[in-house]
CSV table of C-alpha atoms in Angstrom, one decimal:
chain,number,residue,atom,x,y,z
A,1,UNK,CA,-42.0,-37.4,10.9
A,2,UNK,CA,-42.8,-39.6,7.9
A,3,UNK,CA,-46.7,-38.4,8.7
A,4,UNK,CA,-45.9,-34.9,9.3
A,5,UNK,CA,-43.7,-34.1,5.9
A,6,UNK,CA,-43.4,-35.5,2.4
A,7,UNK,CA,-40.7,-36.0,0.5
A,8,UNK,CA,-41.3,-32.6,-0.9
A,9,UNK,CA,-41.9,-31.1,1.7
A,10,UNK,CA,-37.8,-32.5,2.6
A,11,UNK,CA,-35.7,-31.7,-0.8
A,12,UNK,CA,-37.9,-28.5,-1.3
A,13,UNK,CA,-36.3,-27.6,2.1
A,14,UNK,CA,-33.2,-28.3,1.6
A,15,UNK,CA,-32.7,-26.8,-1.8
A,16,UNK,CA,-33.6,-23.5,-0.5
A,17,UNK,CA,-31.4,-23.2,2.4
A,18,UNK,CA,-28.7,-25.4,-0.7
A,19,UNK,CA,-29.2,-22.0,-3.4
A,20,UNK,CA,-29.1,-19.5,-0.1
A,21,UNK,CA,-26.2,-20.7,1.4
A,22,UNK,CA,-24.7,-21.3,-2.3
A,23,UNK,CA,-25.1,-18.7,-3.8
A,24,UNK,CA,-24.2,-15.8,-1.1
A,25,UNK,CA,-21.4,-17.7,1.7
A,26,UNK,CA,-19.0,-16.6,0.1
A,27,UNK,CA,-20.6,-12.7,0.5
A,28,UNK,CA,-21.1,-13.2,4.3
A,29,UNK,CA,-17.1,-15.1,4.7
A,30,UNK,CA,-15.9,-11.6,2.8
A,31,UNK,CA,-18.0,-9.3,4.8
A,32,UNK,CA,-17.2,-10.7,7.8
A,33,UNK,CA,-13.2,-10.7,7.0
A,34,UNK,CA,-13.8,-6.8,6.1
A,35,UNK,CA,-15.5,-6.3,9.6
A,36,UNK,CA,-12.5,-7.0,11.4
A,37,UNK,CA,-13.4,-10.7,12.7
A,38,UNK,CA,-10.8,-13.7,12.9
A,39,UNK,CA,-10.7,-17.4,11.7
A,40,UNK,CA,-12.8,-17.7,15.1
A,41,UNK,CA,-15.5,-14.8,14.5
A,42,UNK,CA,-16.0,-16.1,11.2
A,43,UNK,CA,-17.3,-19.4,12.2
A,44,UNK,CA,-19.0,-17.3,15.0
A,45,UNK,CA,-21.6,-15.5,12.7
A,46,UNK,CA,-22.0,-18.5,10.2
A,47,UNK,CA,-23.4,-20.2,13.5
A,48,UNK,CA,-25.3,-17.9,15.7
A,49,UNK,CA,-27.2,-16.8,11.0
A,50,UNK,CA,-28.3,-20.5,10.8
A,51,UNK,CA,-29.7,-21.0,14.5
A,52,UNK,CA,-30.9,-17.3,14.0
A,53,UNK,CA,-33.1,-17.9,10.2
A,54,UNK,CA,-33.4,-21.8,11.3
A,55,UNK,CA,-35.5,-20.9,14.3
A,56,UNK,CA,-37.3,-18.2,13.1
A,57,UNK,CA,-38.0,-20.1,10.1
A,58,UNK,CA,-40.1,-22.3,12.1
A,59,UNK,CA,-42.1,-20.5,14.4
A,60,UNK,CA,-42.5,-18.1,12.0
A,61,UNK,CA,-44.2,-21.4,9.2
A,62,UNK,CA,-45.8,-22.9,12.5
A,63,UNK,CA,-47.2,-20.3,14.3
A,64,UNK,CA,-49.2,-18.6,10.4
A,65,UNK,CA,-49.1,-22.0,8.8
A,66,UNK,CA,-47.7,-20.6,6.3
A,67,UNK,CA,-44.3,-20.6,4.5
A,68,UNK,CA,-42.8,-17.8,5.8
A,69,UNK,CA,-39.3,-17.6,4.9
A,70,UNK,CA,-36.3,-15.3,7.0
A,71,UNK,CA,-32.7,-15.6,5.2
A,72,UNK,CA,-30.1,-13.7,5.8
A,73,UNK,CA,-29.0,-10.2,3.7
A,74,UNK,CA,-27.3,-10.4,1.2
A,75,UNK,CA,-26.8,-6.7,-0.4
A,76,UNK,CA,-26.1,-6.3,4.0
A,77,UNK,CA,-23.0,-8.3,3.4
A,78,UNK,CA,-21.9,-6.7,0.5
A,79,UNK,CA,-22.4,-3.6,1.7
A,80,UNK,CA,-20.5,-4.3,4.5
A,81,UNK,CA,-17.6,-5.1,2.1
A,82,UNK,CA,-17.4,-1.9,1.0
A,83,UNK,CA,-17.7,0.0,3.7
A,84,UNK,CA,-16.7,-1.7,7.1
A,85,UNK,CA,-12.6,-1.6,6.5
A,86,UNK,CA,-12.3,1.5,8.7
A,87,UNK,CA,-14.2,0.7,12.0
A,88,UNK,CA,-13.4,-2.1,14.5
A,89,UNK,CA,-15.3,-5.2,15.1
A,90,UNK,CA,-17.2,-3.6,18.1
A,91,UNK,CA,-18.2,-0.7,16.2
A,92,UNK,CA,-19.4,-2.3,13.2
A,93,UNK,CA,-21.1,-5.0,16.3
A,94,UNK,CA,-22.8,-1.6,17.6
A,95,UNK,CA,-24.2,-0.3,14.7
A,96,UNK,CA,-25.0,-3.6,13.6
A,97,UNK,CA,-27.3,-3.4,16.4
A,98,UNK,CA,-28.7,0.7,15.6
A,99,UNK,CA,-29.7,-1.0,12.3
A,100,UNK,CA,-31.8,-3.7,14.3
A,101,UNK,CA,-33.3,-0.9,16.4
A,102,UNK,CA,-34.2,1.5,13.1
A,103,UNK,CA,-35.6,-2.1,11.9
A,104,UNK,CA,-38.0,-2.0,15.1
A,105,UNK,CA,-39.5,1.1,15.0
A,106,UNK,CA,-40.0,0.3,11.3
A,107,UNK,CA,-41.5,-3.2,12.1
A,108,UNK,CA,-44.8,-1.0,14.7
A,109,UNK,CA,-45.7,1.5,12.3
A,110,UNK,CA,-48.8,0.4,11.4
A,111,UNK,CA,-48.9,3.4,8.5
A,112,UNK,CA,-45.7,1.3,6.5
A,113,UNK,CA,-47.7,-2.1,7.4
A,114,UNK,CA,-50.9,-0.7,5.4
A,115,UNK,CA,-49.3,0.6,2.1
A,116,UNK,CA,-47.5,-1.9,2.5
A,117,UNK,CA,-50.7,-4.8,1.8
A,118,UNK,CA,-52.4,-2.5,-0.4
A,119,UNK,CA,-49.4,-3.6,-3.2
A,120,UNK,CA,-51.9,-5.2,-6.0
A,121,UNK,CA,-51.4,-9.3,-6.3
A,122,UNK,CA,-49.9,-8.6,-9.7
A,123,UNK,CA,-47.2,-6.0,-9.3
A,124,UNK,CA,-45.9,-8.3,-6.5
A,125,UNK,CA,-45.9,-11.5,-9.0
A,126,UNK,CA,-44.6,-8.8,-11.8
A,127,UNK,CA,-41.8,-8.5,-9.2
A,128,UNK,CA,-41.0,-12.2,-8.0
A,129,UNK,CA,-41.1,-13.1,-12.2
A,130,UNK,CA,-38.6,-10.0,-12.6
A,131,UNK,CA,-36.8,-11.6,-9.4
A,132,UNK,CA,-36.4,-14.6,-11.2
A,133,UNK,CA,-36.2,-14.5,-14.0
A,134,UNK,CA,-32.4,-13.7,-14.4
A,135,UNK,CA,-31.5,-16.7,-12.2
A,136,UNK,CA,-33.2,-18.9,-14.7
A,137,UNK,CA,-31.7,-17.5,-16.9
A,138,UNK,CA,-28.4,-18.5,-15.5
A,139,UNK,CA,-29.5,-22.3,-16.5
A,140,UNK,CA,-29.7,-21.4,-20.1
A,141,UNK,CA,-26.2,-19.4,-19.8
A,142,UNK,CA,-24.6,-22.4,-18.1
A,143,UNK,CA,-24.9,-24.6,-21.4
A,144,UNK,CA,-22.3,-22.0,-23.0
A,145,UNK,CA,-19.6,-23.6,-20.9
A,146,UNK,CA,-21.1,-27.2,-19.0
A,147,UNK,CA,-23.7,-28.1,-22.3
A,148,UNK,CA,-24.2,-31.4,-21.1
A,149,UNK,CA,-24.5,-31.0,-17.9
A,150,UNK,CA,-27.5,-28.0,-18.9
A,151,UNK,CA,-28.5,-31.2,-20.8
A,152,UNK,CA,-28.7,-33.2,-18.3
A,153,UNK,CA,-30.0,-31.1,-15.3
A,154,UNK,CA,-32.5,-30.3,-17.9
A,155,UNK,CA,-33.6,-33.4,-18.4
A,156,UNK,CA,-34.0,-34.4,-15.2
A,157,UNK,CA,-35.9,-31.3,-15.3
A,158,UNK,CA,-39.0,-32.7,-17.9
A,159,UNK,CA,-38.8,-36.0,-17.0
A,160,UNK,CA,-39.3,-35.7,-14.1
A,161,UNK,CA,-41.3,-33.6,-14.0
A,162,UNK,CA,-43.3,-35.9,-15.8
A,163,UNK,CA,-43.0,-39.0,-14.0
A,164,UNK,CA,-42.3,-38.3,-10.5
A,165,UNK,CA,-43.4,-34.8,-9.9
A,166,UNK,CA,-43.5,-35.5,-6.1
A,167,UNK,CA,-39.9,-36.5,-5.8
A,168,UNK,CA,-37.8,-33.7,-8.2
A,169,UNK,CA,-36.2,-31.6,-6.7
A,170,UNK,CA,-35.0,-34.8,-4.2
A,171,UNK,CA,-33.6,-35.9,-7.6
A,172,UNK,CA,-32.5,-32.4,-8.1
A,173,UNK,CA,-29.9,-32.4,-5.3
A,174,UNK,CA,-28.4,-35.7,-5.5
A,175,UNK,CA,-27.4,-34.6,-8.4
A,176,UNK,CA,-26.0,-32.1,-7.6
A,177,UNK,CA,-24.2,-33.5,-4.8
A,178,UNK,CA,-22.6,-35.8,-8.0
A,179,UNK,CA,-22.0,-32.8,-10.0
A,180,UNK,CA,-20.0,-30.4,-7.3
A,181,UNK,CA,-18.2,-33.9,-6.0
A,182,UNK,CA,-16.8,-34.9,-10.1
A,183,UNK,CA,-16.0,-31.2,-11.2
A,184,UNK,CA,-14.0,-30.1,-8.0
A,185,UNK,CA,-10.0,-30.6,-7.7
A,186,UNK,CA,-8.7,-33.7,-7.0
A,187,UNK,CA,-6.2,-31.5,-4.6
A,188,UNK,CA,-9.6,-29.7,-2.9
A,189,UNK,CA,-8.9,-29.8,1.0
A,190,UNK,CA,-10.4,-32.8,3.5
A,191,UNK,CA,-14.0,-31.1,4.9
A,192,UNK,CA,-13.8,-30.6,9.2
A,193,UNK,CA,-16.8,-31.4,11.7
A,194,UNK,CA,-15.4,-29.7,14.1
A,195,UNK,CA,-18.2,-27.9,16.1
A,196,UNK,CA,-18.7,-24.2,15.7
A,197,UNK,CA,-18.7,-21.5,19.6
A,198,UNK,CA,-20.9,-18.6,19.4
A,199,UNK,CA,-17.9,-15.7,20.2
A,200,UNK,CA,-19.3,-12.2,21.7
A,201,UNK,CA,-18.0,-9.4,20.5
A,202,UNK,CA,-18.5,-6.5,22.9
A,203,UNK,CA,-20.3,-3.3,21.0
A,204,UNK,CA,-18.7,-0.5,21.1
A,205,UNK,CA,-20.1,2.9,20.5
A,206,UNK,CA,-19.4,5.2,16.9
A,207,UNK,CA,-21.9,7.8,15.7
A,208,UNK,CA,-19.9,7.7,12.2
A,209,UNK,CA,-20.4,3.9,12.4
A,210,UNK,CA,-23.8,4.3,12.6
A,211,UNK,CA,-24.4,6.9,10.2
A,212,UNK,CA,-22.1,4.9,7.9
A,213,UNK,CA,-23.5,1.6,8.6
A,214,UNK,CA,-26.5,1.0,11.1
A,215,UNK,CA,-28.7,3.5,8.6
A,216,UNK,CA,-27.7,2.6,5.1
A,217,UNK,CA,-27.4,-1.5,6.3
A,218,UNK,CA,-31.4,-0.7,7.5
A,219,UNK,CA,-32.2,0.5,4.3
A,220,UNK,CA,-30.7,-1.8,2.0
A,221,UNK,CA,-32.2,-4.3,4.4
A,222,UNK,CA,-35.8,-2.4,4.3
A,223,UNK,CA,-36.1,-1.4,0.3
A,224,UNK,CA,-34.2,-4.1,-1.2
A,225,UNK,CA,-35.2,-7.2,1.4
A,226,UNK,CA,-38.0,-7.2,2.6
A,227,UNK,CA,-40.9,-4.8,0.7
A,228,UNK,CA,-40.1,-7.7,-1.8
A,229,UNK,CA,-40.5,-11.3,0.5
A,230,UNK,CA,-43.2,-9.7,2.4
A,231,UNK,CA,-44.9,-8.5,-2.2
A,232,UNK,CA,-43.7,-12.4,-2.9
A,233,UNK,CA,-45.6,-13.7,0.1
A,234,UNK,CA,-48.7,-11.8,-0.7
A,235,UNK,CA,-48.7,-13.1,-4.7
A,236,UNK,CA,-49.1,-16.6,-4.1
A,237,UNK,CA,-51.8,-15.5,-1.1
A,238,UNK,CA,-50.2,-15.3,1.9
A,239,UNK,CA,-51.0,-12.9,4.4
A,240,UNK,CA,-49.8,-13.3,7.9
A,241,UNK,CA,-49.2,-10.4,10.2
A,242,UNK,CA,-46.2,-7.9,9.0
A,243,UNK,CA,-45.9,-6.3,11.2
A,244,UNK,CA,-45.5,-9.5,13.6
A,245,UNK,CA,-43.3,-11.0,11.6
A,246,UNK,CA,-41.3,-8.0,11.3
A,247,UNK,CA,-41.2,-7.3,14.1
A,248,UNK,CA,-39.3,-10.1,15.5
A,249,UNK,CA,-36.6,-10.5,12.5
A,250,UNK,CA,-35.4,-6.6,14.3
A,251,UNK,CA,-35.2,-8.4,17.7
A,252,UNK,CA,-33.7,-11.6,16.5
A,253,UNK,CA,-31.6,-8.9,15.2
A,254,UNK,CA,-30.8,-7.2,18.3
A,255,UNK,CA,-30.2,-10.2,19.9
A,256,UNK,CA,-27.9,-12.5,17.2
A,257,UNK,CA,-25.6,-9.1,16.7
A,258,UNK,CA,-23.4,-9.4,18.9
A,259,UNK,CA,-22.6,-12.7,17.7
A,260,UNK,CA,-22.4,-12.1,14.4
A,261,UNK,CA,-25.7,-11.9,13.2
A,262,UNK,CA,-25.4,-8.7,10.7
A,263,UNK,CA,-28.8,-8.0,10.0
A,264,UNK,CA,-32.4,-10.6,8.8
A,265,UNK,CA,-35.1,-9.6,6.6
A,266,UNK,CA,-37.2,-12.5,5.1
A,267,UNK,CA,-37.1,-14.7,2.2
A,268,UNK,CA,-37.2,-13.7,-1.6
A,269,UNK,CA,-35.7,-16.5,-4.0
A,270,UNK,CA,-35.5,-19.0,-1.5
A,271,UNK,CA,-38.9,-18.6,-0.4
A,272,UNK,CA,-40.2,-19.0,-3.7
A,273,UNK,CA,-38.8,-22.0,-3.5
A,274,UNK,CA,-40.9,-23.3,-0.8
A,275,UNK,CA,-43.7,-21.9,-2.3
A,276,UNK,CA,-44.0,-23.1,-6.0
A,277,UNK,CA,-47.2,-25.5,-7.0
A,278,UNK,CA,-44.4,-28.9,-6.2
A,279,UNK,CA,-43.7,-28.9,-3.1
A,280,UNK,CA,-47.5,-29.2,-2.2
A,281,UNK,CA,-50.7,-29.7,-4.5
A,282,UNK,CA,-52.3,-27.6,-1.1
A,283,UNK,CA,-51.3,-24.4,-0.6
A,284,UNK,CA,-51.9,-24.6,3.0
A,285,UNK,CA,-49.7,-27.5,3.8
A,286,UNK,CA,-46.9,-25.8,1.9
A,287,UNK,CA,-45.3,-24.3,6.0
A,288,UNK,CA,-44.0,-28.3,5.5
A,289,UNK,CA,-41.9,-27.2,3.2
A,290,UNK,CA,-40.7,-23.9,5.4
A,291,UNK,CA,-40.2,-25.8,8.2
A,292,UNK,CA,-38.0,-28.1,6.1
A,293,UNK,CA,-36.6,-24.8,5.8
A,294,UNK,CA,-35.6,-23.8,9.5
A,295,UNK,CA,-34.0,-27.5,9.7
A,296,UNK,CA,-31.7,-27.5,7.2
A,297,UNK,CA,-30.9,-23.7,8.7
A,298,UNK,CA,-30.1,-25.2,11.9
A,299,UNK,CA,-28.4,-28.2,10.8
A,300,UNK,CA,-26.1,-25.5,8.5
A,301,UNK,CA,-25.6,-23.3,11.4
A,302,UNK,CA,-24.3,-26.6,13.5
A,303,UNK,CA,-21.6,-27.5,10.3
A,304,UNK,CA,-20.8,-23.8,10.3
A,305,UNK,CA,-16.9,-24.8,9.9
A,306,UNK,CA,-17.6,-27.5,7.2
A,307,UNK,CA,-19.8,-25.0,5.7
A,308,UNK,CA,-17.6,-22.3,5.1
A,309,UNK,CA,-15.5,-24.7,2.9
A,310,UNK,CA,-18.0,-27.0,1.8
A,311,UNK,CA,-19.4,-23.6,0.0
A,312,UNK,CA,-16.9,-22.0,-0.9
A,313,UNK,CA,-15.4,-25.6,-3.1
A,314,UNK,CA,-18.4,-25.4,-4.8
A,315,UNK,CA,-18.6,-24.5,-8.6
A,316,UNK,CA,-20.7,-21.6,-9.3
A,317,UNK,CA,-22.5,-23.8,-12.5
A,318,UNK,CA,-24.0,-26.8,-10.2
A,319,UNK,CA,-25.2,-23.7,-8.0
A,320,UNK,CA,-26.7,-21.5,-10.6
A,321,UNK,CA,-28.5,-25.0,-12.5
A,322,UNK,CA,-29.8,-26.5,-9.5
A,323,UNK,CA,-31.5,-23.0,-8.6
A,324,UNK,CA,-32.2,-21.6,-12.4
A,325,UNK,CA,-34.7,-25.6,-12.6
A,326,UNK,CA,-35.9,-24.8,-8.6
A,327,UNK,CA,-37.8,-21.9,-9.4
A,328,UNK,CA,-39.4,-22.0,-13.7
A,329,UNK,CA,-42.3,-23.2,-11.6
A,330,UNK,CA,-42.3,-20.6,-9.4
A,331,UNK,CA,-42.0,-18.3,-13.1
A,332,UNK,CA,-44.4,-19.3,-14.2
A,333,UNK,CA,-46.4,-19.1,-12.2
A,334,UNK,CA,-46.1,-15.8,-11.0
A,335,UNK,CA,-46.2,-14.1,-14.9
A,336,UNK,CA,-49.1,-16.2,-14.3
A,337,UNK,CA,-51.0,-13.7,-12.2
A,338,UNK,CA,-49.3,-10.7,-13.0
A,339,UNK,CA,-50.4,-10.7,-16.7
A,340,UNK,CA,-54.2,-12.4,-15.8
A,341,UNK,CA,-56.0,-8.9,-15.5
A,342,UNK,CA,-55.8,-6.8,-18.0
A,343,UNK,CA,-55.8,-3.9,-15.5
A,344,UNK,CA,-52.9,-4.2,-14.7
A,345,UNK,CA,-50.9,-5.6,-17.4
A,346,UNK,CA,-49.3,-3.2,-18.3
A,347,UNK,CA,-48.1,-1.9,-15.3
A,348,UNK,CA,-47.2,-5.4,-14.3
A,349,UNK,CA,-44.8,-5.7,-17.7
A,350,UNK,CA,-43.3,-2.7,-16.3
A,351,UNK,CA,-42.2,-3.5,-13.2
A,352,UNK,CA,-41.6,-6.9,-13.9
A,353,UNK,CA,-38.9,-5.6,-17.1
A,354,UNK,CA,-37.5,-3.0,-14.3
A,355,UNK,CA,-37.0,-5.8,-10.9
A,356,UNK,CA,-35.2,-7.9,-13.9
A,357,UNK,CA,-32.8,-5.5,-14.9
A,358,UNK,CA,-30.3,-5.1,-12.2
A,359,UNK,CA,-30.5,-1.6,-12.1
A,360,UNK,CA,-29.3,0.1,-8.7
A,361,UNK,CA,-29.8,4.0,-8.1
A,362,UNK,CA,-29.6,5.4,-4.5
A,363,UNK,CA,-28.6,2.6,-3.1
A,364,UNK,CA,-32.2,0.8,-3.9
A,365,UNK,CA,-32.4,-2.6,-5.8
A,366,UNK,CA,-33.9,-3.4,-9.1
A,367,UNK,CA,-36.8,-5.1,-7.8
A,368,UNK,CA,-37.9,-2.0,-5.8
A,369,UNK,CA,-38.0,-0.2,-8.8
A,370,UNK,CA,-39.7,-1.9,-10.6
A,371,UNK,CA,-42.2,-1.9,-7.9
A,372,UNK,CA,-42.2,1.6,-7.6
A,373,UNK,CA,-42.2,1.9,-11.2
A,374,UNK,CA,-45.3,-0.4,-11.7
A,375,UNK,CA,-47.3,1.1,-9.1
A,376,UNK,CA,-47.1,5.5,-10.8
A,377,UNK,CA,-47.3,3.9,-13.6
A,378,UNK,CA,-50.8,1.9,-12.6
A,379,UNK,CA,-51.5,5.0,-11.1
A,380,UNK,CA,-51.1,7.4,-13.9
A,381,UNK,CA,-53.4,4.1,-16.8
A,382,UNK,CA,-56.1,4.6,-13.2
A,383,UNK,CA,-56.0,8.8,-14.4
A,384,UNK,CA,-55.9,8.6,-17.8
A,385,UNK,CA,-59.1,6.4,-18.0
A,386,UNK,CA,-61.2,8.5,-15.6
A,387,UNK,CA,-60.2,11.2,-17.6
A,388,UNK,CA,-61.5,10.4,-20.8
A,389,UNK,CA,-64.8,8.1,-19.3
A,390,UNK,CA,-65.2,11.8,-18.2
A,391,UNK,CA,-65.5,13.0,-21.3
C-alpha cells in the first residue's frame, strides 16, 4: 500500500470526503428527518450512503484508472426537505426507487450521452470555474469574522505550495482538525463510536409521491449534478464510459433506496479536488485519489453514528477555509483551460459568470444554465462569423 499510494493521494482523497460530508451532511440529516426517518433509520441513511459512495468510487476509479468520484445529491436532499413532509417514509422510498428507474432509462440513452460528450472542453472548464469560484471566495470572506485563522490557512497554502506541495493537503487537514477542536464549544457532547446498522423500509407505491418527489428528484440530480460531473471529468481530459458509469449509479440507487440511499450522482466539487495538479504530476496516477476517497467514504459509513455528531459540531468557517484552499489549484487550471482558445473565450466567460451567479430557475441550477448559455453563445457567434465570411 505504501508503494501504491503517495501521501498526496491519501490526503486529497480524505479532503474530498471531509469537504463532501461537512458541506452537506446536516442537509442530508434534515432530509431524512423530513422524510419521516427515526434515529435508527437516520443512521441507516448515512451508513448506506457511505457504503454506496465508497464502493462506487473504488469500482469506477479502478476500472477506468481515472478519478471518478461519486456523491450524494445535495440539491436532491434540499428538495426532499421541502417536499417529503406530507408523505410517509414508505411512500418516499417508493418515489426514490422510481427516480432510480428514470435514471437508469436516461443512462441507457445513446442520444443523451452523445450530446453530453460533444460539449466543448472550454465550456466544461468554464462551468467548473464558475462552480468553484464561490467556494474559493469564501476563503477571504471568512476573514471578516476569523482574520487570524484565515491568515493561518492562506499562509500555510502559500508556504506549502512552494516547499511541501505533495504534503500540503495533509498539513491543512491536521490544521483544520486542530482549529475545529479549538473552536468547538466546551460543553460539546462526547462522540459515540457505536457501529451502525442498516434498516430496511418496505416501499409503497404512490403516484402522487412519484410525481411530486421521484420525477423532480431525477431531473434535479441529472441536470444539476451528473451533467456538471461529466463536464468536470471532460475538462480534465478524463473520458470514462459515461453510459456505463451512470447505469452503475442508477442500479446502486435502486438497490440502496430501501435502506436510505436517496440519490447518488457524479461528484463535482469533491471530484475536482481529486483531479488537481497537486494530487500527482502524472494525470494517469490521480485515480488513486479517487480510490482513497472511496476508502474514506467506506470508513465514514462505518462511523455513521459518530459522523452525525462530529460534522454537526464542526464550525462552518473551518469547512469554508479547507474547501476553498483545496480548490484553488483546480480553479486556476480551469480558468486557463476555459480562456485559452480565443474562439471559445466569449462563450466561456458567460458560462463562468452564469455558473457562479447562484441562479436557480425552473428547478435548474446555475451551472446548467451557464453551460446552456455558453452553447447558445458559441452557436450564435459561430453562425455570425460564417455569415460575415460568406459576404
